[in-house]
PDB file of N, CA and C in Angstrom:
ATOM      1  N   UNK A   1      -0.534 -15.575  21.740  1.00 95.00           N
ATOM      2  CA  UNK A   1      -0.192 -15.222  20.386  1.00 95.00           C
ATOM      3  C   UNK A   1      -0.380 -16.457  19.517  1.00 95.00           C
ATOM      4  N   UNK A   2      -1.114 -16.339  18.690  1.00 96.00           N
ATOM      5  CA  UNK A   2      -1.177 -16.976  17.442  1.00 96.00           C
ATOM      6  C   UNK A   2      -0.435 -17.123  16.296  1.00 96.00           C
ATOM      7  N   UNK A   3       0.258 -17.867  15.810  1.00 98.00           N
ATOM      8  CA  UNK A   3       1.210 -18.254  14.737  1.00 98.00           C
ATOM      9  C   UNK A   3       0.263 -19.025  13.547  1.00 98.00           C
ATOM     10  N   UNK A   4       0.132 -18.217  12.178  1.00 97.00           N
ATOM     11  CA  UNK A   4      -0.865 -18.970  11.417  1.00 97.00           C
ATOM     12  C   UNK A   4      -0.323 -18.771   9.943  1.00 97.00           C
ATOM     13  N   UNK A   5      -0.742 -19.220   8.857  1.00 97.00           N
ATOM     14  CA  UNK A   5      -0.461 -19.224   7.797  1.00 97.00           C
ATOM     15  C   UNK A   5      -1.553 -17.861   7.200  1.00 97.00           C
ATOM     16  N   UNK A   6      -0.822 -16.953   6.782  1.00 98.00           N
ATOM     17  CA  UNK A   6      -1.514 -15.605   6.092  1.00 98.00           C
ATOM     18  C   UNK A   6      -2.692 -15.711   5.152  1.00 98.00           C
ATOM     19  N   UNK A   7      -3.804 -15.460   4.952  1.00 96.00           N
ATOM     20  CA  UNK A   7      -4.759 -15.101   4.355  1.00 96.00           C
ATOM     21  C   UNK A   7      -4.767 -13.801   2.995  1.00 96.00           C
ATOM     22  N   UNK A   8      -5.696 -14.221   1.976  1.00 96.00           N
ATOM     23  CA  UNK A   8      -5.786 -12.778   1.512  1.00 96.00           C
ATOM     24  C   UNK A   8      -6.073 -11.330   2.195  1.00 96.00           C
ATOM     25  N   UNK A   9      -7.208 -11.812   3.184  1.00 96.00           N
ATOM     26  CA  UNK A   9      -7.345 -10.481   4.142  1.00 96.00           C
ATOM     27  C   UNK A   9      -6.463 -10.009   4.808  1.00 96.00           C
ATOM     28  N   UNK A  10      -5.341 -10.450   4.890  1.00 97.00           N
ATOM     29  CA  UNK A  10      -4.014  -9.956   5.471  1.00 97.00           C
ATOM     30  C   UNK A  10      -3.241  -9.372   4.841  1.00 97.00           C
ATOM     31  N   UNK A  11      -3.301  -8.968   3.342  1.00 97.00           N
ATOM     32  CA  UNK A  11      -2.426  -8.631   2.328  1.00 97.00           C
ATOM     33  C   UNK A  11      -2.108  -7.223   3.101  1.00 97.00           C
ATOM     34  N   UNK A  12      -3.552  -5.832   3.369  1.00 97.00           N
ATOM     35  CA  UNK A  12      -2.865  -5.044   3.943  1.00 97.00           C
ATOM     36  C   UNK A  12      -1.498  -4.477   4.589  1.00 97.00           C
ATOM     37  N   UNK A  13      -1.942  -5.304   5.807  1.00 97.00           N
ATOM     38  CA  UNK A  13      -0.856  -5.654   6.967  1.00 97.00           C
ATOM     39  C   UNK A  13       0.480  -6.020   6.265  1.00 97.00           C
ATOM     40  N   UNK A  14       0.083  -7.169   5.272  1.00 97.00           N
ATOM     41  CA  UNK A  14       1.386  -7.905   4.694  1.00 97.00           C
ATOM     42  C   UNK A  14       2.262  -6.480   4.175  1.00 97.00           C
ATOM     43  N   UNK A  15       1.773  -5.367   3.265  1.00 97.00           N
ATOM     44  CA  UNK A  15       2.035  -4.450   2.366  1.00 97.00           C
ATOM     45  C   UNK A  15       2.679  -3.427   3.582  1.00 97.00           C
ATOM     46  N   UNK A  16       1.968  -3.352   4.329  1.00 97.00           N
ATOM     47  CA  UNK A  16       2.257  -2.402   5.594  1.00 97.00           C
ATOM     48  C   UNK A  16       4.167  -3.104   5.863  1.00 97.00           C
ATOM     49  N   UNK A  17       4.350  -3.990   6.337  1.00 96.00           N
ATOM     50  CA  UNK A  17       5.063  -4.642   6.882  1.00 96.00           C
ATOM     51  C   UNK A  17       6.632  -4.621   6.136  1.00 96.00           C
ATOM     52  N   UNK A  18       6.078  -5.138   4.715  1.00 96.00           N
ATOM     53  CA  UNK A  18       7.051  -4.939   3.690  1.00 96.00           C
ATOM     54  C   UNK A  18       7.693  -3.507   3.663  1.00 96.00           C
ATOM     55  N   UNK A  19       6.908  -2.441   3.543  1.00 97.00           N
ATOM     56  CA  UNK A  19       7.590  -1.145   3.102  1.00 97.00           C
ATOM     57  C   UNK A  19       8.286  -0.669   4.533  1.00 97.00           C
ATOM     58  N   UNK A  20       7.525  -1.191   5.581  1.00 96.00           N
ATOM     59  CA  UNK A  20       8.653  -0.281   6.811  1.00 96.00           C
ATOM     60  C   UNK A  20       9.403  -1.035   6.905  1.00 96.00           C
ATOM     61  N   UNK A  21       9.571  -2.610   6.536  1.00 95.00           N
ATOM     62  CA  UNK A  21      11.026  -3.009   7.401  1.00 95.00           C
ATOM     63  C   UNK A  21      11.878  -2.783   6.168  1.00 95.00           C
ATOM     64  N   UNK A  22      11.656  -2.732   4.961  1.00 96.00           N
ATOM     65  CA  UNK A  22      12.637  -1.692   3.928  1.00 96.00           C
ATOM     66  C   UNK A  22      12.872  -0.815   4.614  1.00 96.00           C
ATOM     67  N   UNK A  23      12.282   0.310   4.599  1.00 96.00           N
ATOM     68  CA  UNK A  23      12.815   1.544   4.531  1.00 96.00           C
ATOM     69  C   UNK A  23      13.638   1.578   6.191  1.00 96.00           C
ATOM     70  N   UNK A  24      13.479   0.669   7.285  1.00 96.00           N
ATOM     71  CA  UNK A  24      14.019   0.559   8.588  1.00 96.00           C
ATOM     72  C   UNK A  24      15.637   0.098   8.683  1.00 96.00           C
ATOM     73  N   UNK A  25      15.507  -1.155   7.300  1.00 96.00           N
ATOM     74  CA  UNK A  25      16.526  -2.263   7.184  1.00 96.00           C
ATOM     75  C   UNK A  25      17.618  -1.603   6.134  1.00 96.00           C
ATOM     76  N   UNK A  26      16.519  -1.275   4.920  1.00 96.00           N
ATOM     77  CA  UNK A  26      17.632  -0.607   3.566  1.00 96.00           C
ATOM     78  C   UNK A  26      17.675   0.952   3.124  1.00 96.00           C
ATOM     79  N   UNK A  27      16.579   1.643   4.343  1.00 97.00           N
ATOM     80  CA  UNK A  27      16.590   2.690   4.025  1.00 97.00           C
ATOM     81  C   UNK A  27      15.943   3.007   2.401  1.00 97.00           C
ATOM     82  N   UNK A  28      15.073   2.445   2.136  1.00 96.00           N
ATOM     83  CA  UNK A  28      14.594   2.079   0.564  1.00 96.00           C
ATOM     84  C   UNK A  28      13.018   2.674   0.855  1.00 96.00           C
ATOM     85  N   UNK A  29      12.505   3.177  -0.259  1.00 96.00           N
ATOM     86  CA  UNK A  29      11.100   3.214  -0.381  1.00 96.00           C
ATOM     87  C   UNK A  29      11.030   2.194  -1.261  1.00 96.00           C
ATOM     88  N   UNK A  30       9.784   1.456  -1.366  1.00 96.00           N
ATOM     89  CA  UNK A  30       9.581   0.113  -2.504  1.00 96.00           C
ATOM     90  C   UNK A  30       8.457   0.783  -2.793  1.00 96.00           C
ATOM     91  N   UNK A  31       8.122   0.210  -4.379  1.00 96.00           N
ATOM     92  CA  UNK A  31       7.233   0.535  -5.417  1.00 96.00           C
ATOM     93  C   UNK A  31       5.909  -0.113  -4.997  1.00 96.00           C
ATOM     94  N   UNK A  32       4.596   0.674  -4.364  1.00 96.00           N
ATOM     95  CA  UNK A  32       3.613  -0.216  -3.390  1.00 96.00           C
ATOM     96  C   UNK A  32       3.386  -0.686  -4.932  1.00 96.00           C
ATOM     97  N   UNK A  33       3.299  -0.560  -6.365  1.00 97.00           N
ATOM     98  CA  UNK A  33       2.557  -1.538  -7.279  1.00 97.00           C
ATOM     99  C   UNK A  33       3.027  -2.809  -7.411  1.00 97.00           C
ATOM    100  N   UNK A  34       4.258  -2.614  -7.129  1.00 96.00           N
ATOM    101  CA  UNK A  34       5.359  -3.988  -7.467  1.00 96.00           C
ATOM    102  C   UNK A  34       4.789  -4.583  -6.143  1.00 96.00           C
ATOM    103  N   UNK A  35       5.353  -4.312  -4.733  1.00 96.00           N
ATOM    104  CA  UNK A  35       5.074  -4.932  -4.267  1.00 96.00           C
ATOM    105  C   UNK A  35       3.883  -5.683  -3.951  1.00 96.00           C
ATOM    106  N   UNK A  36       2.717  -5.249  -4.418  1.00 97.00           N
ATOM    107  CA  UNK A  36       1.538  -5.315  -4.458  1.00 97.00           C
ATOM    108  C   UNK A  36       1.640  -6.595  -5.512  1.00 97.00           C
ATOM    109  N   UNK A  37       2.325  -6.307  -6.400  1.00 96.00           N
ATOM    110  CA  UNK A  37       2.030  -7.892  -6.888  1.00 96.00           C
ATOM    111  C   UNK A  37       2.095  -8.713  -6.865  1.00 96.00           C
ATOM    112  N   UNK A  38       3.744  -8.678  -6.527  1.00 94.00           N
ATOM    113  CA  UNK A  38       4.682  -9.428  -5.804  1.00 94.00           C
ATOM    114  C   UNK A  38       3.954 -10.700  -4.744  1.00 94.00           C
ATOM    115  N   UNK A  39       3.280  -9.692  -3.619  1.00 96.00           N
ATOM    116  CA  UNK A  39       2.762 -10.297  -2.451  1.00 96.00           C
ATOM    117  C   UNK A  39       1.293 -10.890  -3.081  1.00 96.00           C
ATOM    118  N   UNK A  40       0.409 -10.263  -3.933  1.00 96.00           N
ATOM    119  CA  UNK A  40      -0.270 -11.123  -4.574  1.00 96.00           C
ATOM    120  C   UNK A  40      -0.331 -12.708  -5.487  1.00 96.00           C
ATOM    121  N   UNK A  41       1.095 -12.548  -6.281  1.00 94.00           N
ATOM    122  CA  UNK A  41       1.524 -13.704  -6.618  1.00 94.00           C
ATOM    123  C   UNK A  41       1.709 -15.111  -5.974  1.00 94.00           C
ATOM    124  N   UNK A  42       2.490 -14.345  -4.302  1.00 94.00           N
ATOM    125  CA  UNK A  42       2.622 -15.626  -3.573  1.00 94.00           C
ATOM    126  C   UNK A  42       1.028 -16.237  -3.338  1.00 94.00           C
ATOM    127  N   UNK A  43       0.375 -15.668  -3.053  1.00 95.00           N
ATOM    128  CA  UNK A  43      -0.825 -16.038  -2.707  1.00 95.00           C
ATOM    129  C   UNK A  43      -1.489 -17.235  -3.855  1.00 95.00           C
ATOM    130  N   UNK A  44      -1.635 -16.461  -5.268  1.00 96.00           N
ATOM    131  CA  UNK A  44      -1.657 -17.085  -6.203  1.00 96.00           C
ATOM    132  C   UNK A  44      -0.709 -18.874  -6.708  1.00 96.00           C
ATOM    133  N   UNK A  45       0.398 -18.659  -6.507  1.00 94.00           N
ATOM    134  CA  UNK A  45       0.851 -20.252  -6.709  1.00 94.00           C
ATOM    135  C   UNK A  45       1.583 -20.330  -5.181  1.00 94.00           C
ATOM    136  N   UNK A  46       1.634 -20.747  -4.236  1.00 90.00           N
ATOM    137  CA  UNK A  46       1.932 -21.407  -2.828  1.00 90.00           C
ATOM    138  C   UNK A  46       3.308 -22.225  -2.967  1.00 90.00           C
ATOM    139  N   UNK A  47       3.707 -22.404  -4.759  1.00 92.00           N
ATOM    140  CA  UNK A  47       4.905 -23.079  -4.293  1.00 92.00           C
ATOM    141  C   UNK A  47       5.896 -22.602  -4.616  1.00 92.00           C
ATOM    142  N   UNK A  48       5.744 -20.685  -4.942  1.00 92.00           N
ATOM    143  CA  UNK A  48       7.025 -20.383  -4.813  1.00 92.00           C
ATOM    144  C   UNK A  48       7.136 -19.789  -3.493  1.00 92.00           C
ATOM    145  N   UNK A  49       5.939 -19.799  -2.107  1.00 94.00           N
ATOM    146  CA  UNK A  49       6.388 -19.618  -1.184  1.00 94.00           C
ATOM    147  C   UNK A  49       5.091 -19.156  -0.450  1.00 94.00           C
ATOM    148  N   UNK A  50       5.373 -19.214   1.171  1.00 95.00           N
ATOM    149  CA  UNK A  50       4.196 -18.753   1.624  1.00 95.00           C
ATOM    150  C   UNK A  50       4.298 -17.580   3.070  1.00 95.00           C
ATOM    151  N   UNK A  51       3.557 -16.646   2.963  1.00 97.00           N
ATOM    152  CA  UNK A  51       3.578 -15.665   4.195  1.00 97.00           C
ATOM    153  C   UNK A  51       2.638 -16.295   5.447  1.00 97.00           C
ATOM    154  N   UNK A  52       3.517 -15.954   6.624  1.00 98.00           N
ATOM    155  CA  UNK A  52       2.992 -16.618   7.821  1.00 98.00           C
ATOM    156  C   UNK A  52       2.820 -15.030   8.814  1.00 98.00           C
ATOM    157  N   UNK A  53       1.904 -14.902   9.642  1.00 98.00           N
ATOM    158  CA  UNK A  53       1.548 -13.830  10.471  1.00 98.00           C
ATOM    159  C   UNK A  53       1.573 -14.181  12.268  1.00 98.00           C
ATOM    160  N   UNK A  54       1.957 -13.170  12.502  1.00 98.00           N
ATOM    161  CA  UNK A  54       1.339 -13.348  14.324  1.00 98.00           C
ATOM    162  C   UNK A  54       0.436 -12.746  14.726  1.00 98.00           C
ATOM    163  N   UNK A  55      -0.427 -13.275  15.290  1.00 96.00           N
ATOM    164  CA  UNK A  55      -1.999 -12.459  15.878  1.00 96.00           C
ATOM    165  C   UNK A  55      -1.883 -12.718  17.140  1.00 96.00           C
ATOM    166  N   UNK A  56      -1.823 -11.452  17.489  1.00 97.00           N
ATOM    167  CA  UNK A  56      -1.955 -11.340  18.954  1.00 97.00           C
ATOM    168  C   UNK A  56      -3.138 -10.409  19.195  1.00 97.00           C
ATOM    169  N   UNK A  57      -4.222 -11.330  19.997  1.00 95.00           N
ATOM    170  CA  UNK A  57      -5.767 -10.758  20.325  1.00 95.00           C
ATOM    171  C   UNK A  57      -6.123  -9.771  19.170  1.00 95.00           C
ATOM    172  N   UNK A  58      -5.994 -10.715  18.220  1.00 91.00           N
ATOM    173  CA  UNK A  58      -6.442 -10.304  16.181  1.00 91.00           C
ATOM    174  C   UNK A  58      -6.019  -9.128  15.875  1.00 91.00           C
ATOM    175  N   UNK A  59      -5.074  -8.442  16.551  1.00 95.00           N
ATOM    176  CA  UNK A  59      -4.236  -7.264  15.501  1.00 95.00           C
ATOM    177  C   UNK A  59      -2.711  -8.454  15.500  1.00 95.00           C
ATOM    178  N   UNK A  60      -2.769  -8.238  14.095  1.00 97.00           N
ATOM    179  CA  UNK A  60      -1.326  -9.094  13.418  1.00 97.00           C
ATOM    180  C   UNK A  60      -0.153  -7.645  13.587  1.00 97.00           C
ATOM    181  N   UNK A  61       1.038  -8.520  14.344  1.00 96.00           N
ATOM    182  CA  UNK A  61       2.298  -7.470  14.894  1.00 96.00           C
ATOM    183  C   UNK A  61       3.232  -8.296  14.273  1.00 96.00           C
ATOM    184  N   UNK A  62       3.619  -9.061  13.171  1.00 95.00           N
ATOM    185  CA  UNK A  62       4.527  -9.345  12.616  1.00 95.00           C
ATOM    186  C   UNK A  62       4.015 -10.308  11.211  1.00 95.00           C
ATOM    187  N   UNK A  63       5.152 -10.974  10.870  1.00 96.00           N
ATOM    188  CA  UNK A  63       4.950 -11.453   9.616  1.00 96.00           C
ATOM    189  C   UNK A  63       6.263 -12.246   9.039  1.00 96.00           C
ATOM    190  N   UNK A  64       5.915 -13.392   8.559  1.00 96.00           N
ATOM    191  CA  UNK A  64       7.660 -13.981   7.933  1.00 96.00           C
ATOM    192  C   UNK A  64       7.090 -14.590   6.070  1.00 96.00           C
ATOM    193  N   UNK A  65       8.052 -14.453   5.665  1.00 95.00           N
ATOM    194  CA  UNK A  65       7.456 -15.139   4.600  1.00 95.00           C
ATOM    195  C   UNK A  65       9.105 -16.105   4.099  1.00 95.00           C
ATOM    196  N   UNK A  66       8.570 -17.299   3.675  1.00 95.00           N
ATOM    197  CA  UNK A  66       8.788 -18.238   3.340  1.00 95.00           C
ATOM    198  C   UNK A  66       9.241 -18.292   1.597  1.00 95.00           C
ATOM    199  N   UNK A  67      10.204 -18.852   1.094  1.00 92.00           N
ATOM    200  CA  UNK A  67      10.398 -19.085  -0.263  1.00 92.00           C
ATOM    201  C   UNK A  67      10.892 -20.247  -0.690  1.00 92.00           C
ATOM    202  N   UNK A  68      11.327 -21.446  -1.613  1.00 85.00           N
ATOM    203  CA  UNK A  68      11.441 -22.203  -1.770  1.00 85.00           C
ATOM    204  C   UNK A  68      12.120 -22.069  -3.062  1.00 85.00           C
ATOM    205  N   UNK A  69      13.643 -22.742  -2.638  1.00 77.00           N
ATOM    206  CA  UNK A  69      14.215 -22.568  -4.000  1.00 77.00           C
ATOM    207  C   UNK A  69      14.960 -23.976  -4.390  1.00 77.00           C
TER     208      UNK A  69
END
């Protein structure tokens, strides 16, 4: 398993990830536009935070993301 710092091509996965562990954790549906931006933003400036992935034999099975306050 691979531990790496997230890519744009990962946003999918990233979007995937976000809405089930809501709806698993808070029982919540989230707004895919918001979040969609949301997770675009980080990408965009890195220092309000950064998403990290696990690749295991290149399908990514998790995800953490990072914030800085």
């Amino acid at each position: 398993m691979l531990i790496r710092e997230a890519t744009e091509t990962d946003i999918p996965s990233l979007l995937d990830f976000q809405l089930k562990m809501a709806l698993e954790t808070e029982n919540i549906t989230l707004d895919i536009s918001s979040l969609t931006m949301g997770v675009h933003r980080l990408f965009k400036d890195t220092g309000k935070g950064r998403y990290y992935v696990a690749d295991k034999n290149g399908e990514l099975v998790g995800c953490l993301m990072t914030t800085f306050e």
